[in-house]
Amino acid sequence: MPNILLTRPHAQARHFADALIAQGVQPDQITIDPIMKIAPVETACDISACTGLIITSANALSYLPVALRGSRLPCYCVGDSTSQAARALGLNAYHLADTARDLCEALPTVCQEGPLLHLRGTHTTLNMSEYFRSTPLPVENVVVYEQIALPLQAETHESLRRSSPVILPIFSARSAKLLGKLALDWRPHWAVALSPAIAALCQEAGFGQITTAAQPNRQAMVAVITPLMDVKSG
């Protein structure tokens, strides 16, 4: 039977593993070995004048400034689960889009007043401040966390050097780039990408098989992986 390697930060990997197990994947088929961890970044920003927030990753909500919790401030989110998490923290959250670029395109139709704060990590695929610089809507980037690269365990390297294919669900451009930098032959292995942009990075890394989720969310990733387990073990 094939194995699944989860390289997300540990808490997110554990949640995804639980979702796979709920669909019949055996726990011993899943290895969790994070290729990065999330850590807070000390930041000083003036939140008194902001009219709303942009959240493109739920990681940012873990480091939401205390003054914003329970504020009912408008919060424009990527993804339904991120929107739900923002509401749980007392923000007036809107699930505006499923990708950061789609959010940028939709935002001016629902918000015409700024400044907005984009709470984000050190690594991002889209600079919101630059995107909106020539528009009437001011957006300020505020880095509240960093994505710190971690080495994979020796056992993981050994497993990936075998000819047996391994399924790797890849949820971020950062993860895809870090995997691509490793001295490993990815041709025997199968990447399941959250989005076409991530799939393109997996192709650059040299994965032999790449499948892109129909929607950029956890449910769609699970829907891709569960039948792949049967396809690859048959």
Rosetta silent file (secondary structure, phi, psi, omega in degrees, C-alpha in Angstrom):
SEQUENCE: MPNILLTRPHAQARHFADALIAQGVQPDQITIDPIMKIAPVETACDISACTGLIITSANALSYLPVALRGSRLPCYCVGDSTSQAARALGLNAYHLADTARDLCEALPTVCQEGPLLHLRGTHTTLNMSEYFRSTPLPVENVVVYEQIALPLQAETHESLRRSSPVILPIFSARSAKLLGKLALDWRPHWAVALSPAIAALCQEAGFGQITTAAQPNRQAMVAVITPLMDVKSG
SCORE:     score description
SCORE:     0.000 S_00000001
   1 L     0.000  143.362  178.341    0.000    0.000    0.000 S_00000001
   2 L   -72.450  160.456  175.327    1.245    3.520   -0.713 S_00000001
   3 E  -108.686  159.046  175.531    2.058    5.955    2.041 S_00000001
   4 E  -115.051  130.421  177.212    1.021    9.571    2.460 S_00000001
   5 E  -110.013  118.635  178.167    3.575   12.128    3.629 S_00000001
   6 E  -102.359  119.049 -176.872    2.182   15.251    5.275 S_00000001
   7 L  -110.730   11.331  177.070    4.702   18.089    5.428 S_00000001
   8 L   -68.186  164.180  169.437    2.389   20.832    6.727 S_00000001
   9 L   -51.682  148.294 -162.743    3.030   22.440   10.124 S_00000001
  10 H   -56.170  -46.333 -176.952    2.231   19.810   12.731 S_00000001
  11 H   -63.142  -41.825  179.143   -1.192   20.971   13.954 S_00000001
  12 H   -68.381  -38.067  177.612   -2.497   21.415   10.406 S_00000001
  13 H   -63.617  -39.820  179.735   -1.024   18.071    9.357 S_00000001
  14 H   -63.752  -42.803  178.580   -2.738   16.363   12.292 S_00000001
  15 H   -63.124  -40.454 -179.965   -6.120   17.845   11.338 S_00000001
  16 H   -69.644  -38.347  176.365   -5.660   16.736    7.732 S_00000001
  17 H   -59.901  -41.861  178.423   -4.608   13.259    8.827 S_00000001
  18 H   -61.357  -38.885  178.972   -7.800   13.014   10.885 S_00000001
  19 H   -65.830  -38.550  177.422   -9.839   13.979    7.808 S_00000001
  20 H   -67.295  -43.135  179.989   -8.130   11.243    5.753 S_00000001
  21 H   -62.713  -36.581  178.383   -8.637    8.643    8.478 S_00000001
  22 H   -63.603  -22.118  178.840  -12.328    9.572    8.632 S_00000001
  23 L   -98.357   10.232  173.094  -12.524    8.598    4.941 S_00000001
  24 L   105.248   -2.717  176.199  -10.962    5.182    5.490 S_00000001
  25 L   -71.058  136.258 -178.797   -7.229    5.808    5.169 S_00000001
  26 L   -76.816  137.908 -179.241   -5.331    3.700    7.693 S_00000001
  27 H   -55.232  -35.172 -177.726   -3.314    5.656   10.287 S_00000001
  28 H   -75.559   -2.162  173.973   -0.184    3.613    9.578 S_00000001
  29 H   -90.725   -3.603 -173.946   -0.293    4.813    5.957 S_00000001
  30 E  -114.580  127.257  173.072    0.234    8.418    7.061 S_00000001
  31 E  -114.452  132.148  175.273    3.550    9.992    8.048 S_00000001
  32 E  -107.944  118.725  178.642    3.692   13.506    9.495 S_00000001
  33 L  -146.614   88.691 -174.007    7.039   15.253    9.026 S_00000001
  34 L   -60.991  136.943  175.084    6.677   19.051    8.790 S_00000001
  35 L   -94.724   -3.464  173.120    8.954   20.868    6.379 S_00000001
  36 E  -157.938  161.588  174.449    8.223   24.140    8.148 S_00000001
  37 E  -128.400  156.805 -179.274    6.812   25.526   11.364 S_00000001
  38 E  -101.653  130.716  179.801    4.832   28.670   12.080 S_00000001
  39 E  -135.915  147.677 -178.157    6.220   31.141   14.618 S_00000001
  40 E   -70.413  153.154  174.040    5.041   34.594   15.695 S_00000001
  41 L  -120.003  128.451  177.626    6.735   37.791   14.551 S_00000001
  42 L   -71.120  128.949 -177.506    6.768   40.805   16.821 S_00000001
  43 L  -141.357  146.377  175.877    5.205   43.680   14.959 S_00000001
  44 L  -118.538  116.098  179.163    4.144   47.204   15.751 S_00000001
  45 L  -140.467  149.590  179.468    1.295   48.544   13.665 S_00000001
  46 L   -86.538  107.990 -179.263   -1.330   51.224   14.147 S_00000001
  47 L   -96.044   -2.555 -174.296   -4.659   49.434   14.170 S_00000001
  48 L   -67.643  -31.033 -175.330   -6.652   52.432   15.362 S_00000001
  49 L   -97.600   -7.264 -174.211   -7.300   53.797   11.875 S_00000001
  50 L   -72.400  144.940 -178.768   -7.855   50.545    9.972 S_00000001
  51 L  -100.070   -9.022 -179.443  -11.317   49.897    8.564 S_00000001
  52 E   179.695  173.203 -178.274  -10.911   46.161    8.067 S_00000001
  53 E  -121.172  153.663  169.363   -8.634   43.159    7.775 S_00000001
  54 E  -118.171  126.949  179.078   -7.567   40.811    4.997 S_00000001
  55 E  -125.747  113.610  179.698   -6.803   37.231    6.045 S_00000001
  56 L  -104.248   -7.352  176.581   -5.473   34.860    3.387 S_00000001
  57 L  -145.003  137.199  178.223   -4.257   32.145    5.789 S_00000001
  58 H   -62.863  -19.193  177.395   -5.714   30.888    9.049 S_00000001
  59 H   -56.802  -35.303 -178.094   -2.166   30.995   10.451 S_00000001
  60 H   -63.822  -30.906 -177.461   -2.537   34.771   10.808 S_00000001
  61 H   -68.735  -23.719  177.051   -5.502   34.347   13.135 S_00000001
  62 H   -65.782  -22.107 -176.912   -3.309   32.558   15.674 S_00000001
  63 H  -121.655   30.330  177.323   -1.442   35.844   16.105 S_00000001
  64 L   -63.755  127.958  177.804   -4.347   38.270   15.823 S_00000001
  65 L   -52.584  138.481 -176.024   -3.604   41.366   17.951 S_00000001
  66 H   -55.594  -37.345 -177.316   -5.533   41.193   21.210 S_00000001
  67 H   -64.047  -19.469 -178.547   -7.140   44.579   20.543 S_00000001
  68 H   -92.253  -14.806 -178.695   -8.825   43.164   17.429 S_00000001
  69 L   -70.307  127.834 -178.308  -10.379   40.129   19.106 S_00000001
  70 L    76.222   11.448 -174.558  -14.091   40.645   19.532 S_00000001
  71 L   -80.740  -14.451 -174.745  -13.901   43.940   17.635 S_00000001
  72 L    60.463   20.959  178.231  -16.483   42.961   14.968 S_00000001
  73 L   -66.862  140.276  175.383  -14.150   44.583   12.458 S_00000001
  74 E   -57.528  136.568 -176.426  -14.846   43.601    8.826 S_00000001
  75 E  -137.767  114.525 -175.020  -12.523   40.765    7.852 S_00000001
  76 E   -98.815  118.114 -166.367  -12.206   39.644    4.221 S_00000001
  77 E  -117.296  152.792  166.861  -11.029   36.044    4.058 S_00000001
  78 E   -96.719  119.457  175.531   -9.727   33.412    1.676 S_00000001
  79 L    93.303  143.518 -178.153  -11.513   30.127    2.333 S_00000001
  80 H   -69.911  -41.358 -178.453  -14.562   29.112    4.308 S_00000001
  81 H   -65.315  -36.748  176.352  -12.661   27.521    7.197 S_00000001
  82 H   -65.007  -40.506  178.127  -10.584   30.686    7.624 S_00000001
  83 H   -61.875  -43.381  179.410  -13.774   32.750    7.640 S_00000001
  84 H   -63.121  -41.200  179.241  -15.284   30.532   10.322 S_00000001
  85 H   -64.966  -37.095  178.405  -12.148   30.815   12.453 S_00000001
  86 H   -66.396  -39.896  177.809  -12.222   34.611   12.110 S_00000001
  87 H   -63.245  -37.941 -179.983  -15.859   34.726   13.238 S_00000001
  88 H   -64.129  -20.879  178.175  -14.971   32.628   16.264 S_00000001
  89 L   -94.912    8.327  175.399  -12.516   35.375   17.241 S_00000001
  90 L    85.810   23.077  175.744  -15.216   38.022   17.108 S_00000001
  91 L  -100.885  152.121  176.966  -14.547   39.458   13.655 S_00000001
  92 E   -87.056   83.302 -167.370  -17.232   40.248   11.100 S_00000001
  93 E   -91.226  142.428  177.155  -15.792   37.800    8.592 S_00000001
  94 E  -123.937  128.086  172.722  -16.671   37.388    4.925 S_00000001
  95 E   -81.383   93.808 -170.943  -15.651   34.409    2.795 S_00000001
  96 E   -88.219  -28.603 -177.171  -14.801   36.551   -0.205 S_00000001
  97 E  -166.548  172.419  178.954  -12.848   34.080   -2.373 S_00000001
  98 L  -105.651   -3.998  173.799  -10.918   30.817   -2.389 S_00000001
  99 L  -137.357  157.754 -179.328   -7.601   32.273   -3.593 S_00000001
 100 H   -63.012  -40.125 -179.036   -5.700   35.443   -2.741 S_00000001
 101 H   -66.928  -40.380  177.446   -5.837   36.714   -6.320 S_00000001
 102 H   -65.062  -34.934  176.472   -9.586   36.184   -6.548 S_00000001
 103 H   -63.147  -42.687  178.877   -9.971   38.040   -3.255 S_00000001
 104 H   -59.302  -38.689 -179.234   -8.034   40.986   -4.684 S_00000001
 105 H   -72.314  -33.678 -177.139  -10.372   41.109   -7.662 S_00000001
 106 H   -84.146  -26.631 -171.064  -13.514   40.867   -5.525 S_00000001
 107 H   -56.235  -46.001 -177.734  -12.484   43.202   -2.713 S_00000001
 108 H   -63.259  -17.545  179.477  -13.198   46.567   -4.417 S_00000001
 109 H   -79.114  -17.785 -178.331  -16.797   45.472   -5.061 S_00000001
 110 H  -119.232  -11.531 -177.822  -17.534   45.157   -1.329 S_00000001
 111 L  -141.747  121.529  179.836  -15.077   47.593    0.259 S_00000001
 112 L  -116.025   -3.532 -176.359  -14.255   51.089   -0.925 S_00000001
 113 L  -120.260  136.846  176.423  -12.751   52.539    2.257 S_00000001
 114 L  -124.728 -167.212    3.457   -9.397   51.866    3.845 S_00000001
 115 L   -81.192  149.441  172.149   -6.896   51.432    5.121 S_00000001
 116 E  -103.403  148.287  175.822   -7.130   47.646    5.307 S_00000001
 117 E  -108.675  124.516  173.486   -4.489   45.539    7.026 S_00000001
 118 E   -94.330  105.097  176.878   -3.352   42.296    5.406 S_00000001
 119 E   -81.771  119.622 -168.327   -2.162   40.094    8.275 S_00000001
 120 E  -147.419  178.172  175.537    0.262   37.660    6.665 S_00000001
 121 E   -95.267  175.278 -179.993    3.426   35.596    6.924 S_00000001
 122 L   -66.497  -32.102  179.687    6.926   36.490    5.800 S_00000001
 123 L  -106.346  126.410  179.949    6.495   34.353    2.676 S_00000001
 124 L  -147.759  155.191 -178.950    3.516   35.078    0.444 S_00000001
 125 L   -90.285  -12.820 -176.067    2.627   34.620   -3.200 S_00000001
 126 L  -144.292  121.946  178.853    0.897   37.984   -3.578 S_00000001
 127 L   -85.503  102.848 -175.458    1.907   41.359   -2.149 S_00000001
 128 H   -63.162  -40.250 -179.636   -1.441   42.977   -1.323 S_00000001
 129 H   -60.393  -44.171  178.341    0.039   46.406   -0.653 S_00000001
 130 H   -66.869  -40.363 -177.705    1.699   46.450   -4.076 S_00000001
 131 H   -58.694  -42.432 -174.830   -1.416   45.080   -5.773 S_00000001
 132 L   -96.698    5.839 -173.975   -3.600   47.914   -4.494 S_00000001
 133 L   -58.129  -39.755 -176.555   -0.957   50.668   -4.605 S_00000001
 134 L   -95.191   17.689  179.761   -2.354   52.334   -7.732 S_00000001
 135 L  -113.449  167.816  178.538   -5.992   51.967   -6.650 S_00000001
 136 L   -72.735   -7.338 -175.671   -8.168   54.114   -4.360 S_00000001
 137 L  -100.836  107.586 -179.691   -8.167   51.345   -1.715 S_00000001
 138 L   -78.327  132.851  178.204   -5.119   51.511    0.589 S_00000001
 139 E  -129.785  133.291  179.152   -3.842   48.183    1.929 S_00000001
 140 E  -114.931  131.896  174.791   -0.953   47.743    4.358 S_00000001
 141 E   -79.012  132.539  175.073    0.980   44.500    4.800 S_00000001
 142 E  -129.623  109.864 -179.575    1.471   43.457    8.426 S_00000001
 143 E   -80.818  118.193 -178.606    3.688   40.397    8.979 S_00000001
 144 E  -114.620   -8.648  177.131    2.487   38.566   12.104 S_00000001
 145 E  -151.722  162.178  175.603    4.134   35.156   11.608 S_00000001
 146 E  -125.746  152.115  178.969    6.999   33.494    9.817 S_00000001
 147 E  -105.740  100.741 -173.069    7.264   30.133    8.084 S_00000001
 148 E   -91.361  124.647 -179.317   10.535   28.600    9.295 S_00000001
 149 E   -66.148  141.527  177.111   12.013   25.804    7.173 S_00000001
 150 L  -125.093  148.004  174.916   12.639   22.474    8.905 S_00000001
 151 L   -77.450  144.951  172.224   14.714   19.484    7.734 S_00000001
 152 L   -73.419  151.639 -179.821   12.896   16.263    6.983 S_00000001
 153 L   -67.622  155.824 -179.999   13.752   13.318    9.212 S_00000001
 154 H   -58.899  -38.345  179.464   16.312   10.752    8.043 S_00000001
 155 H   -63.262  -35.579  178.574   13.582    8.086    7.915 S_00000001
 156 H   -67.641  -44.511  177.015   11.551   10.291    5.581 S_00000001
 157 H   -57.811  -43.728 -179.669   14.516   10.783    3.254 S_00000001
 158 H   -61.523  -43.508  179.500   15.057    7.020    3.210 S_00000001
 159 H   -62.680  -41.146 -177.633   11.404    6.385    2.349 S_00000001
 160 H   -73.574  -18.803  178.643   11.460    8.941   -0.470 S_00000001
 161 H   -85.257  -10.934  175.686   14.610    7.395   -1.959 S_00000001
 162 L   -75.843  164.288 -179.042   12.867    4.052   -2.393 S_00000001
 163 L   -77.863  -17.526 -179.024   11.102    3.278   -5.669 S_00000001
 164 L   -66.170  129.862 -177.620    7.719    2.912   -3.947 S_00000001
 165 L   -69.841  145.389  176.560    5.589    5.973   -4.707 S_00000001
 166 E  -121.285  138.461  176.938    4.577    8.321   -1.914 S_00000001
 167 E   -92.385  126.594  178.545    1.613   10.703   -2.068 S_00000001
 168 E  -119.291  106.791  171.494    2.418   14.249   -0.921 S_00000001
 169 E   -73.506  126.693 -175.631   -0.488   16.663   -0.397 S_00000001
 170 E  -122.357  117.761 -170.427    0.980   20.146   -0.922 S_00000001
 171 L  -102.387  -10.463 -175.781   -0.978   23.100    0.403 S_00000001
 172 L  -145.604  154.916  175.695    1.334   26.062   -0.135 S_00000001
 173 H   -62.839  -37.282  179.166    3.851   27.509   -2.543 S_00000001
 174 H   -58.888  -46.268  178.953    6.335   27.704    0.330 S_00000001
 175 H   -62.639  -44.200 -179.229    6.095   23.928    0.922 S_00000001
 176 H   -61.196  -41.641 -179.849    6.448   23.174   -2.793 S_00000001
 177 H   -67.513  -41.309  179.273    9.553   25.353   -3.062 S_00000001
 178 H   -64.660  -40.887  177.592   11.160   23.831    0.031 S_00000001
 179 H   -64.369  -39.841 -179.289   10.540   20.301   -1.253 S_00000001
 180 H   -64.361  -23.159 -179.684   11.954   21.262   -4.640 S_00000001
 181 L   -81.829  -13.594 -178.103   15.218   22.354   -3.024 S_00000001
 182 L   -73.941  147.957  179.308   15.845   18.937   -1.478 S_00000001
 183 L   -81.193   66.890 -178.378   18.348   16.605   -3.119 S_00000001
 184 L  -132.851  149.492  174.852   15.668   14.044   -3.914 S_00000001
 185 L   -90.958  109.833 -176.493   14.317   12.463   -7.077 S_00000001
 186 L   -87.399   -0.893 -175.163   10.605   13.266   -7.065 S_00000001
 187 L   -60.376  -34.643  179.060    9.812   11.313  -10.239 S_00000001
 188 L   -74.517   -9.369 -166.778    8.468    8.202   -8.431 S_00000001
 189 L  -108.657  162.480 -171.020    6.163   10.285   -6.256 S_00000001
 190 E  -118.133  117.388  176.908    2.724   11.841   -6.601 S_00000001
 191 E   -94.451  134.506  171.688    1.990   15.440   -5.621 S_00000001
 192 E  -111.358  110.930 -171.255   -1.564   16.503   -4.839 S_00000001
 193 E   -99.693  142.593 -179.808   -1.627   20.280   -5.208 S_00000001
 194 L   -69.786  -28.306 -174.708   -4.091   22.698   -3.648 S_00000001
 195 L  -150.166  163.781  176.359   -4.078   24.981   -6.697 S_00000001
 196 H   -59.526  -35.573  179.118   -2.774   25.237  -10.273 S_00000001
 197 H   -63.833  -40.892  177.314   -0.051   27.651   -9.107 S_00000001
 198 H   -69.756  -36.948  177.043    1.202   25.093   -6.587 S_00000001
 199 H   -59.959  -38.344  178.895    0.925   22.350   -9.224 S_00000001
 200 H   -63.716  -38.884  176.874    3.252   24.382  -11.468 S_00000001
 201 H   -67.788  -35.237  176.155    5.840   24.506   -8.677 S_00000001
 202 H   -65.541  -36.304  176.975    5.482   20.738   -8.199 S_00000001
 203 H   -65.274  -42.126  176.977    6.160   20.294  -11.897 S_00000001
 204 H   -61.223  -36.088 -179.782    9.315   22.404  -11.558 S_00000001
 205 H   -70.053  -22.068  176.324   10.384   20.197   -8.633 S_00000001
 206 L   100.978   20.364  177.600   10.087   17.146  -10.902 S_00000001
 207 L   -61.435  138.009 -178.275    7.182   15.162   -9.456 S_00000001
 208 L   -71.127  -35.642  178.197    6.292   12.230  -11.683 S_00000001
 209 E  -131.561  138.599  179.306    2.550   12.594  -11.141 S_00000001
 210 E  -137.859  128.699  174.078    0.633   15.732  -10.165 S_00000001
 211 E  -124.062  136.563  179.577   -3.076   16.095   -9.465 S_00000001
 212 E  -105.447  134.190  178.861   -4.720   19.419   -8.644 S_00000001
 213 L   -62.410  146.290 -179.070   -7.700   19.620   -6.304 S_00000001
 214 L   -65.002  -32.485  176.452  -10.961   20.741   -7.912 S_00000001
 215 L  -134.563  148.252 -177.908  -11.300   23.462   -5.261 S_00000001
 216 L   -81.391   67.671  178.261   -8.579   24.942   -3.027 S_00000001
 217 L  -148.034  169.598 -174.837   -9.842   23.466    0.238 S_00000001
 218 H   -62.716  -41.771 -177.430   -9.304   20.504    2.545 S_00000001
 219 H   -60.515  -41.753 -179.791  -12.392   18.594    1.408 S_00000001
 220 H   -68.066  -35.587  176.978  -11.294   18.689   -2.231 S_00000001
 221 H   -65.075  -43.529  177.462   -7.793   17.523   -1.307 S_00000001
 222 H   -61.433  -40.620 -178.792   -9.234   14.575    0.621 S_00000001
 223 H   -63.667  -30.410  176.022  -11.487   13.769   -2.344 S_00000001
 224 H   -74.939  -43.871 -169.010   -8.427   13.513   -4.606 S_00000001
 225 H   -73.293  -40.169 -174.565   -6.285   11.462   -2.243 S_00000001
 226 H   -60.197  -44.752  175.189   -8.679    8.717   -1.134 S_00000001
 227 H   -70.746  -27.654  177.630   -9.165    7.238   -4.635 S_00000001
 228 H   -62.371  -32.007  177.977   -5.456    7.696   -5.387 S_00000001
 229 H   -59.820  -40.129  178.657   -4.700    5.269   -2.588 S_00000001
 230 H   -73.801  -41.575 -177.704   -6.640    2.610   -4.485 S_00000001
 231 H   -61.213  -43.656 -173.520   -5.271    3.592   -7.901 S_00000001
 232 H   -81.646  -20.490 -179.038   -1.660    3.417   -6.782 S_00000001
 233 H   -95.431   -3.963 -177.405   -1.936    0.260   -4.718 S_00000001
 234 L   -82.877    0.000    0.000   -3.758   -1.709   -7.395 S_00000001
